[in-house]
CSV table of C-alpha atoms and ligand atoms in Angstrom, one decimal:
chain,number,residue,atom,x,y,z
A,98,MET,CA,-171.9,-157.6,-65.5
A,99,GLU,CA,-175.5,-158.3,-63.3
A,100,ILE,CA,-173.7,-158.2,-59.7
A,101,ILE,CA,-173.5,-154.8,-59.6
A,102,ASN,CA,-177.4,-154.1,-60.3
A,103,SER,CA,-178.5,-156.8,-57.8
A,104,PHE,CA,-180.5,-154.6,-56.0
A,105,PHE,CA,-181.6,-150.7,-56.4
A,106,ILE,CA,-181.3,-148.4,-53.4
A,107,ASP,CA,-182.4,-144.7,-54.1
A,108,THR,CA,-179.9,-142.8,-52.1
A,109,ASN,CA,-181.4,-139.5,-52.1
A,110,GLN,CA,-184.3,-141.5,-49.8
A,111,PRO,CA,-183.4,-144.8,-48.9
A,112,LEU,CA,-186.3,-145.5,-47.1
A,113,LYS,CA,-188.7,-144.6,-50.0
A,114,GLY,CA,-191.9,-146.9,-50.3
A,115,LYS,CA,-191.1,-148.4,-46.8
A,116,LYS,CA,-193.8,-148.8,-44.6
A,117,ILE,CA,-192.5,-147.7,-41.2
A,118,LEU,CA,-194.5,-148.3,-37.5
A,119,LEU,CA,-193.1,-145.8,-34.9
A,120,GLY,CA,-194.3,-146.9,-31.8
A,121,VAL,CA,-194.3,-144.1,-28.9
A,122,CYS,CA,-194.3,-145.0,-25.4
A,123,GLY,CA,-195.1,-142.1,-22.2
A,124,SER,CA,-191.3,-140.9,-21.6
A,125,ILE,CA,-190.9,-136.9,-21.5
A,126,ALA,CA,-188.9,-138.0,-25.0
A,127,ALA,CA,-191.3,-138.7,-26.7
A,128,TYR,CA,-191.6,-134.5,-28.1
A,129,LYS,CA,-188.6,-135.9,-30.0
A,130,SER,CA,-190.6,-138.6,-31.6
A,131,VAL,CA,-192.0,-135.6,-33.6
A,132,PHE,CA,-188.8,-134.7,-35.2
A,133,LEU,CA,-187.9,-138.4,-36.1
A,134,LEU,CA,-191.4,-138.9,-37.7
A,135,ARG,CA,-190.5,-136.1,-40.1
A,136,LEU,CA,-186.9,-137.0,-40.4
A,137,LEU,CA,-187.9,-140.7,-41.5
A,138,GLN,CA,-190.7,-139.1,-44.0
A,139,ASN,CA,-187.8,-136.8,-45.1
A,140,GLN,CA,-186.0,-140.6,-46.1
A,141,GLY,CA,-189.2,-141.4,-48.1
A,142,ALA,CA,-190.8,-143.1,-45.7
A,143,GLU,CA,-194.8,-144.0,-44.9
A,144,VAL,CA,-195.2,-143.6,-41.4
A,145,GLN,CA,-197.8,-144.6,-39.2
A,146,ILE,CA,-197.8,-144.0,-35.5
A,147,ILE,CA,-199.0,-146.3,-32.3
A,148,MET,CA,-198.9,-144.2,-29.3
A,149,THR,CA,-199.4,-146.1,-26.1
A,150,GLN,CA,-202.3,-143.9,-23.6
A,151,ASN,CA,-199.6,-143.1,-21.0
A,152,ALA,CA,-197.4,-141.4,-24.6
A,153,GLN,CA,-200.8,-139.5,-24.8
A,154,LYS,CA,-200.0,-137.5,-21.4
A,155,PHE,CA,-196.8,-136.2,-23.3
A,156,VAL,CA,-198.0,-135.5,-26.6
A,157,THR,CA,-201.5,-135.1,-28.1
A,158,THR,CA,-202.5,-138.0,-30.8
A,159,LEU,CA,-203.8,-134.3,-33.0
A,160,THR,CA,-200.1,-133.6,-33.6
A,161,PHE,CA,-198.7,-137.2,-34.6
A,162,SER,CA,-201.9,-137.3,-37.1
A,163,THR,CA,-201.9,-134.3,-38.7
A,164,LEU,CA,-197.8,-135.0,-39.2
A,165,SER,CA,-198.7,-138.0,-40.5
A,166,GLN,CA,-201.6,-137.7,-42.3
A,167,LYS,CA,-203.1,-140.7,-40.6
A,168,PRO,CA,-205.3,-141.7,-37.5
A,169,VAL,CA,-202.8,-142.9,-34.5
A,170,PHE,CA,-203.3,-146.3,-34.0
A,171,SER,CA,-203.9,-146.5,-30.1
A,172,TYR,CA,-206.5,-148.4,-28.6
A,173,LEU,CA,-207.1,-152.0,-29.9
A,174,TRP,CA,-211.2,-151.6,-29.0
A,175,HIS,CA,-213.3,-148.9,-28.1
A,176,GLU,CA,-215.9,-150.3,-25.5
A,177,THR,CA,-218.3,-147.8,-26.0
A,178,THR,CA,-218.3,-147.4,-29.9
A,179,GLY,CA,-218.1,-151.2,-30.3
A,180,ASN,CA,-215.0,-151.2,-32.4
A,181,GLN,CA,-215.6,-153.8,-35.3
A,182,ASP,CA,-211.4,-153.3,-36.4
A,183,TRP,CA,-210.3,-155.7,-33.5
A,184,SER,CA,-207.6,-157.2,-35.4
A,185,GLN,CA,-206.0,-154.0,-36.5
A,186,HIS,CA,-203.2,-154.9,-34.8
A,187,VAL,CA,-202.6,-158.1,-37.3
A,188,GLN,CA,-202.8,-156.0,-40.7
A,189,VAL,CA,-200.7,-153.1,-39.3
A,190,ALA,CA,-198.0,-155.4,-38.5
A,191,GLN,CA,-197.9,-157.5,-41.6
A,192,ASN,CA,-198.0,-154.7,-43.5
A,193,ALA,CA,-194.7,-153.0,-41.9
A,194,ASP,CA,-191.4,-152.7,-43.4
A,195,LEU,CA,-189.9,-152.0,-40.3
A,196,ILE,CA,-191.1,-151.0,-36.4
A,197,ILE,CA,-189.1,-148.9,-34.4
A,198,ILE,CA,-190.5,-147.9,-30.7
A,199,ALA,CA,-188.8,-144.6,-29.8
A,200,PRO,CA,-189.0,-143.8,-26.8
A,201,ALA,CA,-189.7,-147.7,-25.5
A,202,THR,CA,-190.2,-147.1,-21.8
A,203,MET,CA,-189.3,-149.5,-18.9
A,204,ASN,CA,-192.7,-150.6,-18.9
A,205,THR,CA,-192.7,-151.3,-22.5
A,206,LEU,CA,-189.6,-152.9,-22.4
A,207,SER,CA,-190.8,-155.1,-19.3
A,208,LYS,CA,-194.1,-155.8,-21.4
A,209,LEU,CA,-192.4,-156.8,-24.5
A,210,ALA,CA,-189.5,-159.0,-22.7
A,211,HIS,CA,-192.3,-161.2,-20.7
A,212,GLY,CA,-195.1,-161.5,-23.6
A,213,THR,CA,-197.5,-158.8,-21.9
A,214,CYS,CA,-199.9,-158.0,-24.9
A,215,ASP,CA,-202.5,-155.5,-23.5
A,216,ASP,CA,-202.2,-152.4,-25.9
A,217,ALA,CA,-202.4,-151.8,-29.5
A,218,LEU,CA,-198.0,-151.2,-29.5
A,219,THR,CA,-197.7,-154.5,-27.6
A,220,ALA,CA,-200.0,-156.3,-29.7
A,221,THR,CA,-198.9,-155.0,-33.3
A,222,VAL,CA,-195.2,-155.9,-32.2
A,223,PHE,CA,-196.2,-159.5,-31.2
A,224,SER,CA,-197.9,-159.9,-34.6
A,225,ALA,CA,-195.1,-158.6,-36.5
A,226,SER,CA,-192.4,-160.2,-38.7
A,227,CYS,CA,-190.4,-157.4,-39.7
A,228,PRO,CA,-187.3,-156.0,-38.1
A,229,VAL,CA,-188.1,-154.2,-35.1
A,230,LEU,CA,-185.9,-151.5,-33.5
A,231,ILE,CA,-186.1,-150.2,-29.8
A,232,ALA,CA,-184.6,-147.1,-28.5
A,233,PRO,CA,-185.0,-146.9,-24.4
A,234,ALA,CA,-185.5,-143.6,-22.9
A,235,MET,CA,-185.3,-143.4,-18.9
A,236,ASP,CA,-184.2,-141.6,-16.0
A,237,LYS,CA,-180.2,-143.2,-15.3
A,238,GLU,CA,-181.3,-145.0,-12.2
A,239,MET,CA,-184.2,-147.0,-13.9
A,240,TYR,CA,-181.9,-147.6,-17.2
A,241,ILE,CA,-179.3,-149.2,-15.3
A,242,SER,CA,-181.5,-151.1,-12.6
A,243,PRO,CA,-181.1,-155.2,-12.9
A,244,GLN,CA,-184.8,-155.5,-13.8
A,245,ASN,CA,-184.4,-152.9,-17.2
A,246,GLN,CA,-180.7,-154.4,-17.9
A,247,LYS,CA,-182.5,-158.1,-17.7
A,248,ASN,CA,-185.1,-157.0,-20.2
A,249,LEU,CA,-182.8,-155.7,-22.4
A,250,ASN,CA,-180.8,-158.8,-22.9
A,251,LEU,CA,-183.6,-160.7,-23.1
A,252,LEU,CA,-185.3,-158.8,-26.2
A,253,LYS,CA,-181.7,-159.2,-27.6
A,254,GLU,CA,-182.1,-162.8,-27.1
A,255,PHE,CA,-185.8,-162.7,-28.9
A,256,GLY,CA,-184.5,-161.1,-31.8
A,257,TYR,CA,-185.1,-157.1,-31.1
A,258,GLN,CA,-182.4,-154.5,-32.1
A,259,ILE,CA,-181.7,-152.7,-29.2
A,260,LEU,CA,-180.2,-149.1,-30.1
A,261,PRO,CA,-177.7,-147.6,-27.6
A,262,SER,CA,-179.2,-145.0,-25.0
A,263,GLU,CA,-177.0,-141.8,-25.0
A,264,SER,CA,-175.4,-140.4,-21.5
A,265,GLY,CA,-176.4,-136.6,-20.6
A,266,PHE,CA,-178.8,-134.4,-19.0
A,267,LEU,CA,-182.2,-136.2,-18.3
A,268,ALA,CA,-185.3,-134.6,-17.4
A,269,SER,CA,-185.2,-135.5,-14.2
A,270,GLY,CA,-182.4,-132.9,-13.3
A,271,LEU,CA,-179.7,-136.3,-12.8
A,272,GLU,CA,-176.7,-136.8,-15.5
A,273,GLY,CA,-176.3,-140.1,-16.9
A,274,LEU,CA,-177.0,-142.9,-19.2
A,275,GLY,CA,-180.7,-143.0,-20.6
A,276,ARG,CA,-181.4,-140.0,-23.2
A,277,LEU,CA,-183.4,-141.0,-26.2
A,278,LEU,CA,-180.7,-141.6,-28.8
A,279,GLU,CA,-181.0,-138.4,-31.2
A,280,PRO,CA,-183.2,-138.9,-33.9
A,281,GLU,CA,-180.8,-138.1,-36.8
A,282,LYS,CA,-179.1,-141.1,-35.3
A,283,ILE,CA,-182.1,-143.5,-34.7
A,284,VAL,CA,-183.0,-142.8,-38.9
A,285,GLU,CA,-179.4,-144.4,-39.6
A,286,TYR,CA,-180.1,-147.2,-38.0
A,287,CYS,CA,-183.6,-147.6,-39.4
A,288,ILE,CA,-181.7,-147.4,-43.0
A,289,SER,CA,-179.5,-149.8,-41.9
A,290,ALA,CA,-181.8,-152.3,-40.7
A,291,ILE,CA,-183.6,-152.3,-44.1
A,292,THR,CA,-180.5,-152.4,-46.4
A,293,PRO,CA,-179.7,-155.7,-47.7
A,294,LYS,CA,-176.9,-157.4,-45.5
A,295,ILE,CA,-174.8,-158.4,-48.0
A,296,LEU,CA,-171.3,-157.6,-46.2
A,297,ASN,CA,-172.9,-159.0,-43.2
A,298,GLU,CA,-169.9,-158.6,-40.0
A,299,LYS,CA,-167.4,-158.0,-42.7
A,300,LYS,CA,-164.2,-156.0,-41.6
A,301,PHE,CA,-163.3,-153.0,-43.6
A,302,LEU,CA,-160.8,-151.3,-43.4
A,303,ILE,CA,-160.7,-147.6,-45.3
A,304,ASN,CA,-158.5,-144.8,-45.8
A,305,VAL,CA,-160.4,-141.5,-46.9
A,306,GLY,CA,-159.3,-138.2,-47.3
A,307,PRO,CA,-156.2,-136.0,-48.2
A,308,THR,CA,-153.0,-136.0,-46.3
A,309,GLN,CA,-151.1,-132.7,-45.0
A,310,GLU,CA,-147.3,-132.9,-45.0
A,311,SER,CA,-146.1,-130.4,-42.7
A,312,ILE,CA,-143.1,-127.7,-43.7
A,313,ASP,CA,-143.3,-125.7,-40.8
A,314,PRO,CA,-145.7,-125.1,-37.8
A,315,VAL,CA,-148.3,-123.2,-39.9
A,316,ARG,CA,-148.1,-124.7,-43.4
A,317,PHE,CA,-148.1,-127.5,-45.1
A,318,ILE,CA,-148.5,-129.3,-48.5
A,319,SER,CA,-151.7,-131.4,-49.4
A,320,ASN,CA,-154.3,-131.7,-52.0
A,321,HIS,CA,-158.2,-131.4,-53.3
A,322,SER,CA,-159.6,-134.8,-51.9
A,323,THR,CA,-162.6,-134.0,-49.8
A,324,GLY,CA,-163.3,-137.8,-48.9
A,325,LYS,CA,-166.9,-137.5,-50.5
A,326,MET,CA,-166.0,-140.8,-52.3
A,327,GLY,CA,-164.4,-142.8,-49.5
A,328,ILE,CA,-167.1,-141.4,-47.1
A,329,ALA,CA,-169.9,-142.9,-48.9
A,330,ILE,CA,-168.3,-146.4,-49.4
A,331,ALA,CA,-167.8,-146.6,-45.3
A,332,LYS,CA,-171.2,-145.6,-45.2
A,333,TRP,CA,-172.4,-147.8,-47.4
A,334,ALA,CA,-170.7,-151.0,-46.2
A,335,PHE,CA,-172.0,-150.2,-42.8
A,336,ARG,CA,-175.1,-149.7,-43.8
A,337,MET,CA,-174.6,-153.2,-45.6
A,338,GLY,CA,-173.4,-155.0,-42.1
A,339,ALA,CA,-169.9,-154.2,-42.4
A,340,GLN,CA,-167.7,-153.6,-39.5
A,341,VAL,CA,-165.9,-150.3,-40.5
A,342,THR,CA,-162.7,-148.5,-39.8
A,343,LEU,CA,-161.9,-145.9,-41.1
A,344,ILE,CA,-158.7,-143.9,-41.4
A,345,ALA,CA,-159.1,-140.4,-42.3
A,346,GLY,CA,-157.2,-137.7,-43.2
A,347,PRO,CA,-158.5,-134.1,-42.9
A,348,THR,CA,-161.5,-134.6,-45.2
A,349,THR,CA,-163.8,-131.4,-45.8
A,350,VAL,CA,-166.4,-133.5,-45.6
A,351,PRO,CA,-168.1,-134.5,-42.4
A,352,ILE,CA,-167.3,-138.0,-41.1
A,353,PRO,CA,-170.6,-139.6,-39.9
A,354,GLU,CA,-170.6,-140.2,-36.2
A,355,TYR,CA,-171.6,-144.1,-35.9
A,356,LEU,CA,-168.4,-144.9,-38.0
A,357,ASN,CA,-165.5,-145.9,-36.0
A,358,SER,CA,-163.1,-143.6,-37.5
A,359,ILE,CA,-159.5,-142.8,-36.5
A,360,SER,CA,-157.8,-139.0,-37.2
A,361,VAL,CA,-154.3,-138.9,-38.8
A,362,LYS,CA,-153.0,-135.9,-41.0
A,363,SER,CA,-149.4,-137.2,-42.8
A,364,ALA,CA,-149.2,-140.3,-44.8
A,365,LEU,CA,-146.8,-141.6,-42.5
A,366,GLU,CA,-149.5,-141.3,-39.9
A,367,MET,CA,-151.5,-143.1,-42.0
A,368,PHE,CA,-149.6,-145.6,-42.9
A,369,GLU,CA,-148.8,-146.8,-39.5
A,370,ALA,CA,-152.8,-147.2,-38.9
A,371,MET,CA,-153.4,-149.2,-41.9
A,372,GLN,CA,-150.6,-151.6,-40.8
A,373,ASN,CA,-151.7,-151.4,-37.2
A,374,HIS,CA,-155.2,-152.6,-38.6
A,375,PHE,CA,-154.0,-154.5,-41.7
A,376,HIS,CA,-154.1,-157.9,-40.3
A,377,GLU,CA,-157.7,-157.9,-38.9
A,378,ALA,CA,-159.4,-156.7,-41.6
A,379,GLU,CA,-160.8,-158.5,-44.8
A,380,ILE,CA,-161.4,-155.9,-47.0
A,381,ILE,CA,-158.9,-152.8,-47.1
A,382,ILE,CA,-159.8,-150.0,-49.6
A,383,GLY,CA,-157.3,-147.3,-50.3
A,384,THR,CA,-159.6,-144.6,-51.1
A,385,ALA,CA,-157.3,-142.0,-49.9
A,386,ALA,CA,-155.5,-139.3,-52.1
A,387,VAL,CA,-152.0,-139.8,-49.9
A,388,ALA,CA,-149.3,-136.9,-50.9
A,389,ASP,CA,-146.4,-138.8,-52.8
A,390,PHE,CA,-143.8,-136.3,-51.4
A,391,LYS,CA,-143.2,-134.7,-48.2
A,392,PRO,CA,-140.9,-132.2,-47.6
A,393,LYS,CA,-137.6,-133.3,-46.9
A,394,ASN,CA,-136.4,-131.6,-43.8
A,395,TYR,CA,-139.6,-130.1,-41.5
A,396,ALA,CA,-138.6,-126.2,-40.2
A,397,SER,CA,-139.3,-126.6,-36.4
A,398,GLN,CA,-139.7,-122.5,-36.6
A,399,LYS,CA,-141.9,-120.7,-39.3
A,400,ILE,CA,-139.9,-120.0,-42.3
A,401,LYS,CA,-139.1,-116.3,-42.9
A,402,LYS,CA,-139.6,-114.2,-46.2
A,403,ILE,CA,-135.6,-113.7,-47.6
A,404,ASP,CA,-136.0,-110.0,-48.7
A,405,ASP,CA,-133.9,-110.2,-51.5
A,406,SER,CA,-135.1,-113.3,-52.9
A,407,ASP,CA,-138.1,-113.9,-55.3
A,408,THR,CA,-138.0,-117.5,-54.8
A,409,MET,CA,-137.6,-120.3,-52.4
A,410,ASN,CA,-136.6,-123.6,-52.8
A,411,LEU,CA,-138.5,-126.7,-51.3
A,412,GLU,CA,-136.8,-130.3,-51.2
A,413,LEU,CA,-139.2,-133.0,-50.8
A,414,SER,CA,-138.9,-136.5,-50.6
A,415,LYS,CA,-140.9,-139.4,-51.0
A,416,ASN,CA,-143.4,-141.2,-49.1
A,417,PRO,CA,-144.4,-144.7,-48.7
A,418,ASP,CA,-147.1,-146.1,-51.1
A,419,ILE,CA,-149.5,-147.4,-48.5
A,420,LEU,CA,-151.2,-149.6,-50.6
A,421,LEU,CA,-148.0,-151.0,-52.4
A,422,GLU,CA,-146.3,-151.7,-49.3
A,423,LEU,CA,-149.8,-153.4,-47.8
A,424,GLY,CA,-149.8,-155.4,-51.2
A,425,LYS,CA,-146.4,-157.0,-50.3
A,426,GLN,CA,-147.7,-157.9,-47.1
A,427,LYS,CA,-149.0,-161.5,-47.3
A,428,LYS,CA,-152.2,-161.4,-48.1
A,429,THR,CA,-154.5,-164.6,-46.7
A,430,TYR,CA,-158.2,-164.0,-46.1
A,431,GLN,CA,-157.4,-159.9,-47.4
A,432,LYS,CA,-158.8,-158.3,-50.6
A,433,LEU,CA,-157.0,-155.2,-51.5
A,434,ILE,CA,-158.9,-152.4,-53.5
A,435,GLY,CA,-157.4,-149.4,-54.4
A,436,PHE,CA,-158.3,-146.0,-56.6
A,437,ALA,CA,-156.4,-144.7,-59.5
A,438,LEU,CA,-156.8,-141.2,-61.2
A,439,GLU,CA,-155.4,-140.9,-64.5
A,440,SER,CA,-155.4,-137.8,-67.3
A,441,GLN,CA,-153.8,-140.4,-70.4
A,442,ASN,CA,-153.5,-143.9,-71.3
A,443,GLU,CA,-156.3,-144.3,-68.4
A,444,LEU,CA,-157.0,-148.0,-68.8
A,445,GLU,CA,-153.4,-149.4,-69.5
A,446,ASN,CA,-152.0,-147.4,-66.1
A,447,ALA,CA,-155.3,-148.4,-64.5
A,448,LYS,CA,-154.2,-152.1,-65.4
A,449,SER,CA,-150.8,-151.5,-64.2
A,450,LYS,CA,-151.6,-150.4,-61.3
A,451,LEU,CA,-153.6,-153.0,-60.2
A,452,LYS,CA,-150.5,-155.8,-60.8
A,453,LYS,CA,-147.8,-153.6,-59.6
A,454,LYS,CA,-149.4,-153.0,-56.1
A,455,ASN,CA,-151.3,-156.6,-56.1
A,456,LEU,CA,-154.5,-155.5,-55.8
A,457,ASP,CA,-158.0,-157.8,-56.2
A,458,LEU,CA,-159.8,-154.6,-57.5
A,459,ILE,CA,-159.0,-151.0,-58.9
A,460,VAL,CA,-161.6,-148.3,-59.4
A,461,LEU,CA,-160.0,-146.1,-62.3
A,462,ASN,CA,-161.7,-142.3,-62.6
A,463,SER,CA,-160.1,-139.9,-65.4
A,464,LEU,CA,-159.8,-136.7,-64.8
A,465,GLN,CA,-160.8,-136.2,-68.5
A,466,GLN,CA,-164.6,-137.1,-67.0
A,467,GLU,CA,-166.9,-133.9,-66.8
A,468,GLY,CA,-168.5,-134.1,-63.2
A,469,ALA,CA,-166.2,-136.4,-61.5
A,470,THR,CA,-163.3,-136.8,-59.4
A,471,PHE,CA,-162.5,-133.9,-56.8
A,472,GLY,CA,-165.1,-132.1,-55.2
A,473,HIS,CA,-168.1,-133.5,-57.1
A,474,ASP,CA,-170.8,-135.2,-56.2
A,475,THR,CA,-170.8,-137.5,-58.9
A,476,ASN,CA,-168.5,-140.2,-60.6
A,477,LYS,CA,-167.8,-142.1,-63.5
A,478,VAL,CA,-165.5,-144.8,-63.2
A,479,PHE,CA,-163.9,-148.3,-64.4
A,480,PHE,CA,-163.9,-151.6,-62.1
A,481,ILE,CA,-161.1,-153.3,-63.1
A,482,SER,CA,-160.0,-156.6,-62.0
A,483,PRO,CA,-157.5,-159.0,-63.1
A,484,ASN,CA,-160.7,-161.1,-64.7
A,485,TYR,CA,-163.2,-158.4,-65.6
A,486,ILE,CA,-163.5,-154.9,-66.4
A,487,ILE,CA,-167.0,-153.0,-65.9
A,488,GLU,CA,-167.7,-149.5,-67.1
A,489,SER,CA,-170.4,-147.4,-64.9
A,490,GLU,CA,-172.9,-144.4,-65.5
A,491,LEU,CA,-171.6,-140.9,-64.7
A,492,LEU,CA,-173.8,-141.7,-61.1
A,493,HIS,CA,-173.9,-140.1,-58.0
A,494,LYS,CA,-170.8,-141.2,-55.8
A,495,GLU,CA,-173.6,-143.1,-53.1
A,496,GLN,CA,-174.7,-144.9,-55.6
A,497,ILE,CA,-170.8,-145.8,-57.4
A,498,ALA,CA,-170.2,-146.6,-53.5
A,499,ILE,CA,-173.2,-149.2,-53.8
A,500,GLN,CA,-172.0,-150.8,-56.9
A,501,LEU,CA,-168.5,-150.9,-55.7
A,502,LEU,CA,-169.7,-152.8,-52.7
A,503,GLN,CA,-171.8,-154.7,-54.6
A,504,ILE,CA,-169.0,-156.1,-56.4
A,505,ILE,CA,-166.6,-156.7,-53.3
A,506,ALA,CA,-169.3,-158.6,-52.0
A,507,ASN,CA,-168.8,-160.8,-55.1
A,508,LEU,CA,-164.9,-160.7,-54.6
B,128,C5P,O1,-150.2,-144.4,-57.9
B,128,C5P,P1,-151.3,-143.8,-57.6
B,128,C5P,O2,-151.3,-142.7,-56.6
B,128,C5P,O3,-152.0,-143.2,-58.5
B,128,C5P,O4,-152.1,-144.8,-56.6
B,128,C5P,C1,-153.6,-144.7,-56.4
B,128,C5P,C2,-154.0,-145.9,-55.5
B,128,C5P,O5,-153.1,-146.2,-54.5
B,128,C5P,C3,-155.1,-145.1,-54.2
B,128,C5P,O6,-155.6,-146.3,-53.8
B,128,C5P,C4,-154.3,-144.5,-53.4
B,128,C5P,O7,-155.0,-144.5,-51.9
B,128,C5P,C5,-153.2,-145.4,-53.5
B,128,C5P,N1,-151.9,-144.7,-52.7
B,128,C5P,C6,-151.2,-144.9,-51.7
B,128,C5P,N2,-150.2,-144.5,-51.3
B,128,C5P,C7,-149.5,-143.2,-51.8
B,128,C5P,C8,-150.2,-142.9,-53.0
B,128,C5P,C9,-151.7,-143.7,-53.5
B,128,C5P,O8,-151.7,-145.7,-50.9
B,128,C5P,N3,-148.3,-142.8,-51.5
């Protein structure tokens, strides 16, 4: 089926081959742009630096030209040398896949909001047709001033994407809003900006990880799920434009900060959180390895060893099957997607789960497959809908996530 190959993303280097213009303005946060440059390059981007003249008071052009292996673009013309290249800003802008201005000062924001075109950076931005991201950085009072807030709103209206500023310690010694967003997060926004928005504004509800079923205050029953597959799906859904709510059991893989996640421990807590968000969600994906059983009685004190006994009996009771219960509810606009981990009669078992749980799609993992399932970075799956079966190759879990999301976009 063609639907899973409509585009390819290199998940190791999502910015591979992309031409990014990094605009640097005169803020103390300009030193962070040096790290940002490196991070963008690590993701495969080819970066051209554009500096305002004020930026050069904080970081030298030598630093940036050495690291970007390109001359820094800073002057529209050289009065003394008679620069022939007066239209360079147009070529630079038209060749770019993305512009990120970080840090953007109050001065440059004001120029961009009001059409003042008096340096290499503003001239390039006004000549561009690619997405423009802006990461403001300034002191607290400047940031919240009505003039700056109005300019930010105007820029949003013009279609620029304004990244949030962080709150915290500022170079002036004050504390508050206005810090440059951390470079790692800026990179995330850059990746999102160039990822095809096939899930634009779709509301996703995804559960991930194992659950922990407490026996007593110190012990629990759980399983080997790390949450890798579910987090990869949530991450790429977000990058493809979805609004993601993640209901996360105790995963061993860290959850990206930009995802809206709710932490839970037990299956019952996960069930409650999924029910609370079910009606507002359009796509519900159950990737969690929900414990099927929990201790029937929770011991409020630590259970003691009994000296003359070599065994201990623990009575278990069934947990709710979250997907099964959600599948029983009236699905209006919702699509329900489950995972199945099987070790025998795999296709048949998965197909019967698809039906029994009233799912729109089930992703089958096999325990027989080497390099797949728990803890591995790779996976090989079957995507099974009531109308078709698609077999994937053994791929990185992020590639499987991208294939799944392409199928979901077409459901
Ligand atoms: O029936 P089985 O456990 O194989 O089904 C796996 C699918 O059902 C997964 O999508 C899993 O998240 C979901 N599930 C659930 N609640 C359970 C057990 C599994 O939602 N108690």
